[in-house]
Coordinates of C-alpha atoms and ligand atoms in Angstrom, one line a residue:
X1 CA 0.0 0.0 0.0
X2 CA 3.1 2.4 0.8
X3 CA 4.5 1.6 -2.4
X4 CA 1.4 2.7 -4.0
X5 CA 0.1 5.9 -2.0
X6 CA 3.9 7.0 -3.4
X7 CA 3.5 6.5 -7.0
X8 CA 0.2 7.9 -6.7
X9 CA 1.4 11.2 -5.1
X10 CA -1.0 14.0 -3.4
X11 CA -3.1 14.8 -5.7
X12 CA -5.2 11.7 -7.3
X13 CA -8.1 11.2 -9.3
X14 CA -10.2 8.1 -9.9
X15 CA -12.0 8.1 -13.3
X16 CA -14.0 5.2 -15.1
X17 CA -13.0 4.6 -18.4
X18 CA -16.2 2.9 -19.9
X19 CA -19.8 4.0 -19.5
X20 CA -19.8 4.4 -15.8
X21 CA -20.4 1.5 -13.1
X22 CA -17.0 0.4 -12.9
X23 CA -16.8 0.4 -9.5
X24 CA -14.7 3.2 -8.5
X25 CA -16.0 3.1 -4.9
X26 CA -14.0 0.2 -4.0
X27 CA -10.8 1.9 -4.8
X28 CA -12.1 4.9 -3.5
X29 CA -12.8 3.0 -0.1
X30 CA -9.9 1.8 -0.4
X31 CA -7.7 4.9 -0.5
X32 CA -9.4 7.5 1.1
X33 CA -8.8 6.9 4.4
X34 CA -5.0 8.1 3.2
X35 CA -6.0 11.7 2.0
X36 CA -7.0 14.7 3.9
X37 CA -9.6 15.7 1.3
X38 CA -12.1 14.0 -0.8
X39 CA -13.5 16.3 -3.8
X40 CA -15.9 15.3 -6.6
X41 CA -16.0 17.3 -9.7
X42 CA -18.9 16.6 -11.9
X43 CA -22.7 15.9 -12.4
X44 CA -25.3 15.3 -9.5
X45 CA -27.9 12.8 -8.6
X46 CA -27.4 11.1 -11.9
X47 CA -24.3 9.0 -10.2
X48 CA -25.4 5.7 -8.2
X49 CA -22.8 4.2 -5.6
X50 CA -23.8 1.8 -2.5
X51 CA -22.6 2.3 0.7
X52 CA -23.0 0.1 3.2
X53 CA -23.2 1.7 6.8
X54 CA -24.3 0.2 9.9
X55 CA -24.4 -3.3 7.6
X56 CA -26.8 -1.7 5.9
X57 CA -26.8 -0.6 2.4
X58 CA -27.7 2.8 1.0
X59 CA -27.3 4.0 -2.5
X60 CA -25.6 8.0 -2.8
X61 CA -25.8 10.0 -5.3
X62 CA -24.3 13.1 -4.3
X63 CA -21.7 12.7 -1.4
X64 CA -18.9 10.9 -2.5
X65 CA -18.3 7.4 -0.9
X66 CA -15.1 9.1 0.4
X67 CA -17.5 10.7 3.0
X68 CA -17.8 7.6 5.1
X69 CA -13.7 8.4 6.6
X70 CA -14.9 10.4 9.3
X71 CA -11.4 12.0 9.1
X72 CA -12.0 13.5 5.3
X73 CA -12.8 16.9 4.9
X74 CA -15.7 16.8 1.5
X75 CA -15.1 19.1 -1.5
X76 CA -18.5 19.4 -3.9
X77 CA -16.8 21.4 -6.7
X78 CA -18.4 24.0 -9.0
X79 CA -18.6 21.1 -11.7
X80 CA -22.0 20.0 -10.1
X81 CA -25.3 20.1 -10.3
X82 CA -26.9 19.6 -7.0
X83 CA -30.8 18.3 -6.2
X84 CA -30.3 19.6 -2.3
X85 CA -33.2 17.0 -0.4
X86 CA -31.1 14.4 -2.4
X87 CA -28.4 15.5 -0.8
X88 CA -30.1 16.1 2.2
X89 CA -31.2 12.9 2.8
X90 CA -27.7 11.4 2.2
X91 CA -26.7 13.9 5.1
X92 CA -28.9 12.7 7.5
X93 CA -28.9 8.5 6.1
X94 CA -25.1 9.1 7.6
X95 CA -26.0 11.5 10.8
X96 CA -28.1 8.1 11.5
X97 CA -25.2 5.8 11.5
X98 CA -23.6 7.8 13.4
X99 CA -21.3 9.9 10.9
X100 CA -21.5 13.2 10.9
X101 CA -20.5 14.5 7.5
X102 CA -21.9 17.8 7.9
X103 CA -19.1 19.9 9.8
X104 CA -16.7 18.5 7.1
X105 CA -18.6 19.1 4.1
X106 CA -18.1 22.0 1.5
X107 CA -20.1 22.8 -1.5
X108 CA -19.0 25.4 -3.6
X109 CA -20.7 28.3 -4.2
X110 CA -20.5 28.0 -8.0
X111 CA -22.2 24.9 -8.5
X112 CA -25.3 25.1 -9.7
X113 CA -29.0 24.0 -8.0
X114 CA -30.8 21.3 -9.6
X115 CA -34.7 21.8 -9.2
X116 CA -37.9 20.0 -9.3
X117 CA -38.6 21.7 -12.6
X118 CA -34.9 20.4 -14.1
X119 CA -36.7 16.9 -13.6
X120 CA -40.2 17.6 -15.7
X121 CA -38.0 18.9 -18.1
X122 CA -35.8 15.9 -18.5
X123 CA -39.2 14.2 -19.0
X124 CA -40.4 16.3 -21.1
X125 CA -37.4 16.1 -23.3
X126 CA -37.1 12.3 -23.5
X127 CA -40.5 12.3 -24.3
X128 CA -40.1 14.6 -27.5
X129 CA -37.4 12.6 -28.3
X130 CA -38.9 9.8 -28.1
X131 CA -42.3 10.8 -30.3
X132 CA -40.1 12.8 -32.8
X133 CA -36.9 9.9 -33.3
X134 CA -38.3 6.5 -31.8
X135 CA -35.9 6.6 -29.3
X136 CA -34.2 8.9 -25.7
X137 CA -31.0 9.3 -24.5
X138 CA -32.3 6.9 -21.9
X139 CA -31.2 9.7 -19.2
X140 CA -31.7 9.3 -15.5
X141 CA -34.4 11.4 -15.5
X142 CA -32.6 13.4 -12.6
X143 CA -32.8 16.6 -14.1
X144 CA -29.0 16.9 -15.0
X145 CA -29.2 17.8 -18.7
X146 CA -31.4 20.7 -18.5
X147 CA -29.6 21.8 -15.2
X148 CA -26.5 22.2 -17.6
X149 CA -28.7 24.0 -20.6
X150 CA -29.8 26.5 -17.6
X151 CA -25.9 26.7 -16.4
X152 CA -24.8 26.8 -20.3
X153 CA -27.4 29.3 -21.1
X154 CA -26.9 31.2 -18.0
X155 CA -30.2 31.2 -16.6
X156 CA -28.9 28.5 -13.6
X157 CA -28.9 29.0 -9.8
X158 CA -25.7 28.9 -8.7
X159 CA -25.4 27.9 -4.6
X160 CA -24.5 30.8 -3.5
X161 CA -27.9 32.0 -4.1
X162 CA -29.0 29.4 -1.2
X163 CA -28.3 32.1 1.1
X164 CA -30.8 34.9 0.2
X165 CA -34.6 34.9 -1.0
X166 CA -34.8 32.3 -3.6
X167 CA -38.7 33.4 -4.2
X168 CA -38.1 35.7 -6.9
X169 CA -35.1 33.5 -8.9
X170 CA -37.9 30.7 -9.1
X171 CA -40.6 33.5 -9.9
X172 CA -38.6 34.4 -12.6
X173 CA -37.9 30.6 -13.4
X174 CA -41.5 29.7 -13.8
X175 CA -42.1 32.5 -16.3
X176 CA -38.9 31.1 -18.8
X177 CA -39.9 27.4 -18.0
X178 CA -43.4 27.9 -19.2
X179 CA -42.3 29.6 -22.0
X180 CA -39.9 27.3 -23.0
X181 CA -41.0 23.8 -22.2
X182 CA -44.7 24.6 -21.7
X183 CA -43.6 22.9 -18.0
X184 CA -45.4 24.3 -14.7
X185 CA -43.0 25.4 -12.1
X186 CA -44.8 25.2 -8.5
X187 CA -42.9 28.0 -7.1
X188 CA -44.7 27.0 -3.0
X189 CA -43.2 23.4 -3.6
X190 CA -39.9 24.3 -4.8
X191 CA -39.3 26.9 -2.0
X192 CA -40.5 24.7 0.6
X193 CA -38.5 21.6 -0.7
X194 CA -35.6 24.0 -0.3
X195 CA -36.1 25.1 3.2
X196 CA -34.4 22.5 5.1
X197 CA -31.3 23.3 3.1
X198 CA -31.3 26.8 3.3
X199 CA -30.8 26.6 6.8
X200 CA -28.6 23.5 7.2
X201 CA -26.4 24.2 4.0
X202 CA -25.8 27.9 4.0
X203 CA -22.7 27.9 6.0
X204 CA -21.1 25.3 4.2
X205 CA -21.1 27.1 1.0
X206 CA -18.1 28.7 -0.1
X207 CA -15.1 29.2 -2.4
X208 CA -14.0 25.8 -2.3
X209 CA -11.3 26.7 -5.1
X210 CA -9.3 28.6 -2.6
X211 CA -9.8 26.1 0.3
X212 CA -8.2 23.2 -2.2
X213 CA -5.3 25.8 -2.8
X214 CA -4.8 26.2 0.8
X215 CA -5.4 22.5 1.5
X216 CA -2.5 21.4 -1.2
X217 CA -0.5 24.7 0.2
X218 CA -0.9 22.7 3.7
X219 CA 0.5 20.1 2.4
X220 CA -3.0 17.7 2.6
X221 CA -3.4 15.7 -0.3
X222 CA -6.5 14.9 -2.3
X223 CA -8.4 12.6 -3.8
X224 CA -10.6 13.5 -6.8
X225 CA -13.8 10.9 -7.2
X226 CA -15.1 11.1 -10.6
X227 CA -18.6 10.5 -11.6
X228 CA -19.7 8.4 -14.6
X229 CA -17.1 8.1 -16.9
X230 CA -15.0 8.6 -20.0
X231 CA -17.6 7.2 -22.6
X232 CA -19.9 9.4 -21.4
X233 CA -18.6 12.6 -21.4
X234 CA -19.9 15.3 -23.3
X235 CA -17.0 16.0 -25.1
X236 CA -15.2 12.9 -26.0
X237 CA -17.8 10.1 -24.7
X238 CA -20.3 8.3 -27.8
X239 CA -22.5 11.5 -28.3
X240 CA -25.2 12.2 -28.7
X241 CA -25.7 9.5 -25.7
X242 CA -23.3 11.0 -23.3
X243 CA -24.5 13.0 -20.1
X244 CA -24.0 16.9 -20.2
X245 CA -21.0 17.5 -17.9
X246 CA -17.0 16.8 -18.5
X247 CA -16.3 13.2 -16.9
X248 CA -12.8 12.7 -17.4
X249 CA -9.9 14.1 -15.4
X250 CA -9.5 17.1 -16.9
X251 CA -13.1 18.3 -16.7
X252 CA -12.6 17.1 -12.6
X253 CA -9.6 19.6 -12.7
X254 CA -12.2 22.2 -14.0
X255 CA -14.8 21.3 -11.7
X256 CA -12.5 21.5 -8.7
X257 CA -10.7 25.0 -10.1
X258 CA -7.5 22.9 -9.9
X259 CA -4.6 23.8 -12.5
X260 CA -3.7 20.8 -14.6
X261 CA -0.2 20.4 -13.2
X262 CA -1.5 20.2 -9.3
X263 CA -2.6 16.2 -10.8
X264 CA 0.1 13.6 -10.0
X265 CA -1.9 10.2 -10.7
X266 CA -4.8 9.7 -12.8
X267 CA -6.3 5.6 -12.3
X268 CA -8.2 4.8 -14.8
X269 CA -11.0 2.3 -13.6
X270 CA -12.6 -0.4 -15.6
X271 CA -14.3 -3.2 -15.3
X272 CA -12.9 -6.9 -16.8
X273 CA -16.0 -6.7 -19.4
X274 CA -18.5 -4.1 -20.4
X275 CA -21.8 -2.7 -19.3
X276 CA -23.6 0.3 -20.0
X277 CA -27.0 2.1 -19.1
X278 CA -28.9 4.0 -21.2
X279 CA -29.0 3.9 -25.2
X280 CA -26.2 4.4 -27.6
X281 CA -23.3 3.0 -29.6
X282 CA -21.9 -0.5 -27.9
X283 CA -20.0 -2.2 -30.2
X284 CA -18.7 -5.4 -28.2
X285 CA -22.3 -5.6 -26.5
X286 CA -23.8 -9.3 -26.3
X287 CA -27.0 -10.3 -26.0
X288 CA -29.0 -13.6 -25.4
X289 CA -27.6 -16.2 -22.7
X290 CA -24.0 -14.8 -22.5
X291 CA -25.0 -11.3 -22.1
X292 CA -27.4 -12.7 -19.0
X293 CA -24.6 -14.3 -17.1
X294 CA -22.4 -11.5 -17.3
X295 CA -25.2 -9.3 -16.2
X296 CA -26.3 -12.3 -13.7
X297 CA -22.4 -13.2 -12.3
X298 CA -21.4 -9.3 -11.9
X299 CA -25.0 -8.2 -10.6
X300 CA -25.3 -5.3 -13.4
X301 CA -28.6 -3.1 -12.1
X302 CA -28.3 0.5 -12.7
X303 CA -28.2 1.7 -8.6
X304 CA -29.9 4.7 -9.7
X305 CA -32.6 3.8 -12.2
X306 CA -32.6 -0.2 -11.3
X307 CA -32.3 -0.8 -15.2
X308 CA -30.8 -4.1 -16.2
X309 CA -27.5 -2.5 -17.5
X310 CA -26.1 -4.0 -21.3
X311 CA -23.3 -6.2 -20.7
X312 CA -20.5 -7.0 -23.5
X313 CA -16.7 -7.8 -23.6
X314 CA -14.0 -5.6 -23.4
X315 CA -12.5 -3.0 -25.5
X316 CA -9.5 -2.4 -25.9
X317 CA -9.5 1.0 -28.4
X318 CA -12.3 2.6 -25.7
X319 CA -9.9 1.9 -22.8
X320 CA -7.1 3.2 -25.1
X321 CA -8.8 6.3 -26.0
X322 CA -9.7 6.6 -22.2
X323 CA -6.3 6.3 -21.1
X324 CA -5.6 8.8 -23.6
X325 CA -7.7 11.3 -23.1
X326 CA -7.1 10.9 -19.0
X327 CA -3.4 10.4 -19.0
X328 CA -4.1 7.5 -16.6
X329 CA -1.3 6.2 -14.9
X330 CA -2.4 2.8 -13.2
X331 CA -5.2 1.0 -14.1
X332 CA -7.8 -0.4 -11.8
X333 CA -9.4 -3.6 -13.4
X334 CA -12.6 -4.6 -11.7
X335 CA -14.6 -7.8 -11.4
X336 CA -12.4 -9.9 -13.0
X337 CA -13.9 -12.7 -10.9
X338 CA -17.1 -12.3 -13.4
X339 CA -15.1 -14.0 -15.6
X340 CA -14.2 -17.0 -13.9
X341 CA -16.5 -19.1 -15.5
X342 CA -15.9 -18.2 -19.1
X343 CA -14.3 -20.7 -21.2
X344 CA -13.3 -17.9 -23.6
X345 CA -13.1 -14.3 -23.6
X346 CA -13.4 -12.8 -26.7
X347 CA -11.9 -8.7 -26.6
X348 CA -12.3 -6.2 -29.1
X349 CA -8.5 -5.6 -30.0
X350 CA -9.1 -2.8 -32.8
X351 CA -11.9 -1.4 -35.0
X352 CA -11.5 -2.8 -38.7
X353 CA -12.3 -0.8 -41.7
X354 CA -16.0 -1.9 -41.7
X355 CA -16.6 0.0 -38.3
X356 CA -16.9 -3.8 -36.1
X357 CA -14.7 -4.9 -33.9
X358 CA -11.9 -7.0 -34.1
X359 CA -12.4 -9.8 -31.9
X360 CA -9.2 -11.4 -30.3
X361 CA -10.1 -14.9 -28.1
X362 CA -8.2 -15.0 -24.9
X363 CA -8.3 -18.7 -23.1
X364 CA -10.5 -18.3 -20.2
X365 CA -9.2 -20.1 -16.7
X366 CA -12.2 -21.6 -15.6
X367 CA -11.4 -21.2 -11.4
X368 CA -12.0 -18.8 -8.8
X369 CA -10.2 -16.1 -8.5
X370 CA -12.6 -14.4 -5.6
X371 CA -10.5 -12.7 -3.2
X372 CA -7.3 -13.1 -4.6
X373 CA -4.8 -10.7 -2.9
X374 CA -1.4 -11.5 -5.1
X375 CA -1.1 -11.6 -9.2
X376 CA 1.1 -14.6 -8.7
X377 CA -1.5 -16.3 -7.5
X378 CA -4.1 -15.9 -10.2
X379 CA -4.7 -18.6 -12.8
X380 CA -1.8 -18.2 -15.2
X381 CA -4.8 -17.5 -17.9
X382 CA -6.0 -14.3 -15.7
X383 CA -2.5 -12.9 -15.4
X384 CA -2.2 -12.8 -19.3
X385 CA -5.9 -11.7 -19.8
X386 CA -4.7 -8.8 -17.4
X387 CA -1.1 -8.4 -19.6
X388 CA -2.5 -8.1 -22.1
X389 CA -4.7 -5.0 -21.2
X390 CA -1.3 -3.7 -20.3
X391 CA 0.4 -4.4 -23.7
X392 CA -2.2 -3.1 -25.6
X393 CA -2.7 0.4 -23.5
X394 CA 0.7 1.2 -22.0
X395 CA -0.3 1.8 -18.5
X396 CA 0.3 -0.9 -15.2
X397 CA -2.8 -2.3 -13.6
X398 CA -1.3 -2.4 -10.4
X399 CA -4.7 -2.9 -8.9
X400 CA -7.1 -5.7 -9.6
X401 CA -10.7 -5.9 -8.1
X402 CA -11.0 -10.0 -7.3
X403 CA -15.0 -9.7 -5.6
X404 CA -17.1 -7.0 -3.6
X405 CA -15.2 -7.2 -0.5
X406 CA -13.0 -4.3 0.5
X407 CA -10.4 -6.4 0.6
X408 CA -10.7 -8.1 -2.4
X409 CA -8.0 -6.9 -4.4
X410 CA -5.1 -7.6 -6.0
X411 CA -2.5 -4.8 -5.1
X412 CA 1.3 -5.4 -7.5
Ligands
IMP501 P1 -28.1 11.8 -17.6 O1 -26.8 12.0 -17.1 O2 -29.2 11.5 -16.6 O3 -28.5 12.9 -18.5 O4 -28.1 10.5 -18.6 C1 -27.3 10.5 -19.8 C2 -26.7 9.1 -20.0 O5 -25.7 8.9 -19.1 C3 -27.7 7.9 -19.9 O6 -27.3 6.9 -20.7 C4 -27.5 7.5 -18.4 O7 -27.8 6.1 -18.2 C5 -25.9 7.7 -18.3 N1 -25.5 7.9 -16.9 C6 -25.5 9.0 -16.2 N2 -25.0 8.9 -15.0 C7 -24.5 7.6 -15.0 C8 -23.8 6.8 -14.0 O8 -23.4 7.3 -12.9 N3 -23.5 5.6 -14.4 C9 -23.8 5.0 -15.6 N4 -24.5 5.7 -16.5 C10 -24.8 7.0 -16.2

């Protein structure tokens, strides 16, 4: 673990590198009780991890899983968009369990407020879509798209607005909203949904870019948890089925207000296969009996929407182009233990000139690997399944995700 924390440095970020779901909240777990801050960077309720606490589990949105070291001080960066009783709740799920994130906890004052009305729009949007091209983005339905329109067309809330009369921002609201979307805004509602977190939140909003500054001035280090993922950012993710905020590690250094060179590690974190929510381009996707034991074995249900997630192999240009795009410098390569019953595992080594994948067939090893703690010790077949993800991108997994369990993992 010493060996690791070094080459990772102070100032880390944790960023999927498929369409989300990897789980980056082992790793997370995993490190964060080593750095003095915890900071996400992008979108808002759309994110799903589970926490367990007091052996029971919860599914956050908002907080990152960091939260849970009661040690960690909690950056919400300007990158977000933020449904407050979602976040709320979290706050108090936590107080229950006896973990008080609250006194610790820092929201920015330049991230923006996602209302009620953000969610009828997302609705109303998916709807049109729907009549007009057959088919949605499949969003989460969490209002995060046309929070960024509002932020984009600047029209949003920003938090910092928490702390005065709100009545006459959503007055104003209701007016564009109608006009716009032909949406009713219930001005009563939204203020009183609100209310709570005008008076628990307002002191904890503030300029969390110079609090980072003098954190890393300090001499704390930092760990950045991203939300969704590389394919699915707005930018550089399969558009037009992406979400509407900048998911790789840049766009955390953006949504933080860190400069790019304060970034000393970047792991990138995928999963052994595929999955993905939501519609869109999924080129090594499988369907039919394989496609239900890998959604069966790896237990692939959206934690936000509870959507069977599509399951497929890996690929190998989409984790290049992620590690690309991120810089990553160690990989994390999750449930590989899904795997262990496969006979063969067919990868997606390069796109041909037709558009379709490549497939490569890697021998599959047939034996447990659950809760295998040293490479050496994985079936020789899962040590070159894991080389070769290696060869092919140029960056170390040096961690490898062998079951749920926290300690689970394969550490080299
Ligand atoms: P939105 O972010 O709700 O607008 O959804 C846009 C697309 O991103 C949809 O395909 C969602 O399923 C997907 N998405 C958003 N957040 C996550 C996530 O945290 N994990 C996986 N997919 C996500």
């Amino acid at each position: 673990m010493q060996k690791l924390l070094k080459s990772l440095g102070p100032v880390c970020a944790v960023i999927g590198a498929q369409w989300g779901d990897e789980g980056k909240g082992k790793v997370i777990d995993l490190l964060s009780e080593h750095y003095g801050v915890i900071a996400r960077a992008c979108g808002g309720a759309n994110a799903g991890h589970t926490i367990v606490v007091g052996g029971q589990k919860h599914i956050f949105h908002l907080l990152p899983s960091g939260a849970l070291h009661p040690h960690a001080t909690v950056v919400i960066g300007s990158g977000l968009v933020l449904h407050l009783p979602t976040l709320l709740e979290e706050i108090r799920t936590l107080q229950a369990a006896g973990i008080d994130v609250l006194p610790r906890l820092y929201i920015s004052t330049e991230a923006h407020i996602v209302f009620e009305f953000h969610k009828q729009i997302d609705i109303a949007l998916e709807k049109q879509r729907q009549e007009r091209e057959g088919k949605g983005i499949g969003t989460t339905k969490r209002g995060i798209g046309p929070a960024y329109m509002d932020k984009a067309a600047r029209s949003g809330t920003r938090m910092e607005c928490l702390k005065g009369d709100l009545r006459p921002i959503l007055t104003a609201h209701a007016e564009r909203v109608q006009r716009l979307y032909d949406v009713a805004v219930d001005v009563d509602a939204e203020l009183k949904s609100l209310s709570s977190a005008q008076q628990l939140l307002s002191g904890h909003i503030v300029d969390t870019v110079t609090l980072l500054y003098e954190h890393l001035i300090q001499k704390k280090n930092v760990l950045i948890e991203g939300a969704q993922a590389s394919l699915l950012d707005l930018d550089h993710g399969t558009y037009p089925y992406v979400t509407s905020s900048q998911t790789t590690s840049a766009g955390a250094l953006q949504g933080l207000g860190l400069p790019p060179r304060a970034l000393t590690s970047c792991i990138g974190v995928a999963k052994a296969y595929c999955t993905r929510v939501g519609e869109g381009d999924f080129a090594t996707e499988v369907r039919g009996e394989q496609g239900d034991r890998l959604r069966e074995r790896g237990g692939e249900y959206g934690s936000t929407t509870g959507r069977p997630r599509r399951c497929g192999w890996l690929s190998i240009p989409d984790l290049k182009r992620a590690a690309m795009i991120n810089g990553f410098t160690h990989w994390n390569i999750t449930k590989l233990d899904v795997l262990d019953e496969e006979e063969e595992i067919p990868v997606c080594a390069g796109i041909g000139a037709d558009g379709k994948p490549e497939w490569k067939n890697l021998p599959g090893w047939r034996t447990s690997t659950v809760g295998v703690t040293e490479f050496s010790k994985l079936p020789q077949e899962a040590q070159e399944y894991i080389r070769f993800i290696e060869k092919e991108t140029g960056v170390p997994a040096t961690l490898i995700g062998t079951g749920p369990g926290r300690e689970q993992m394969t550490i080299q």
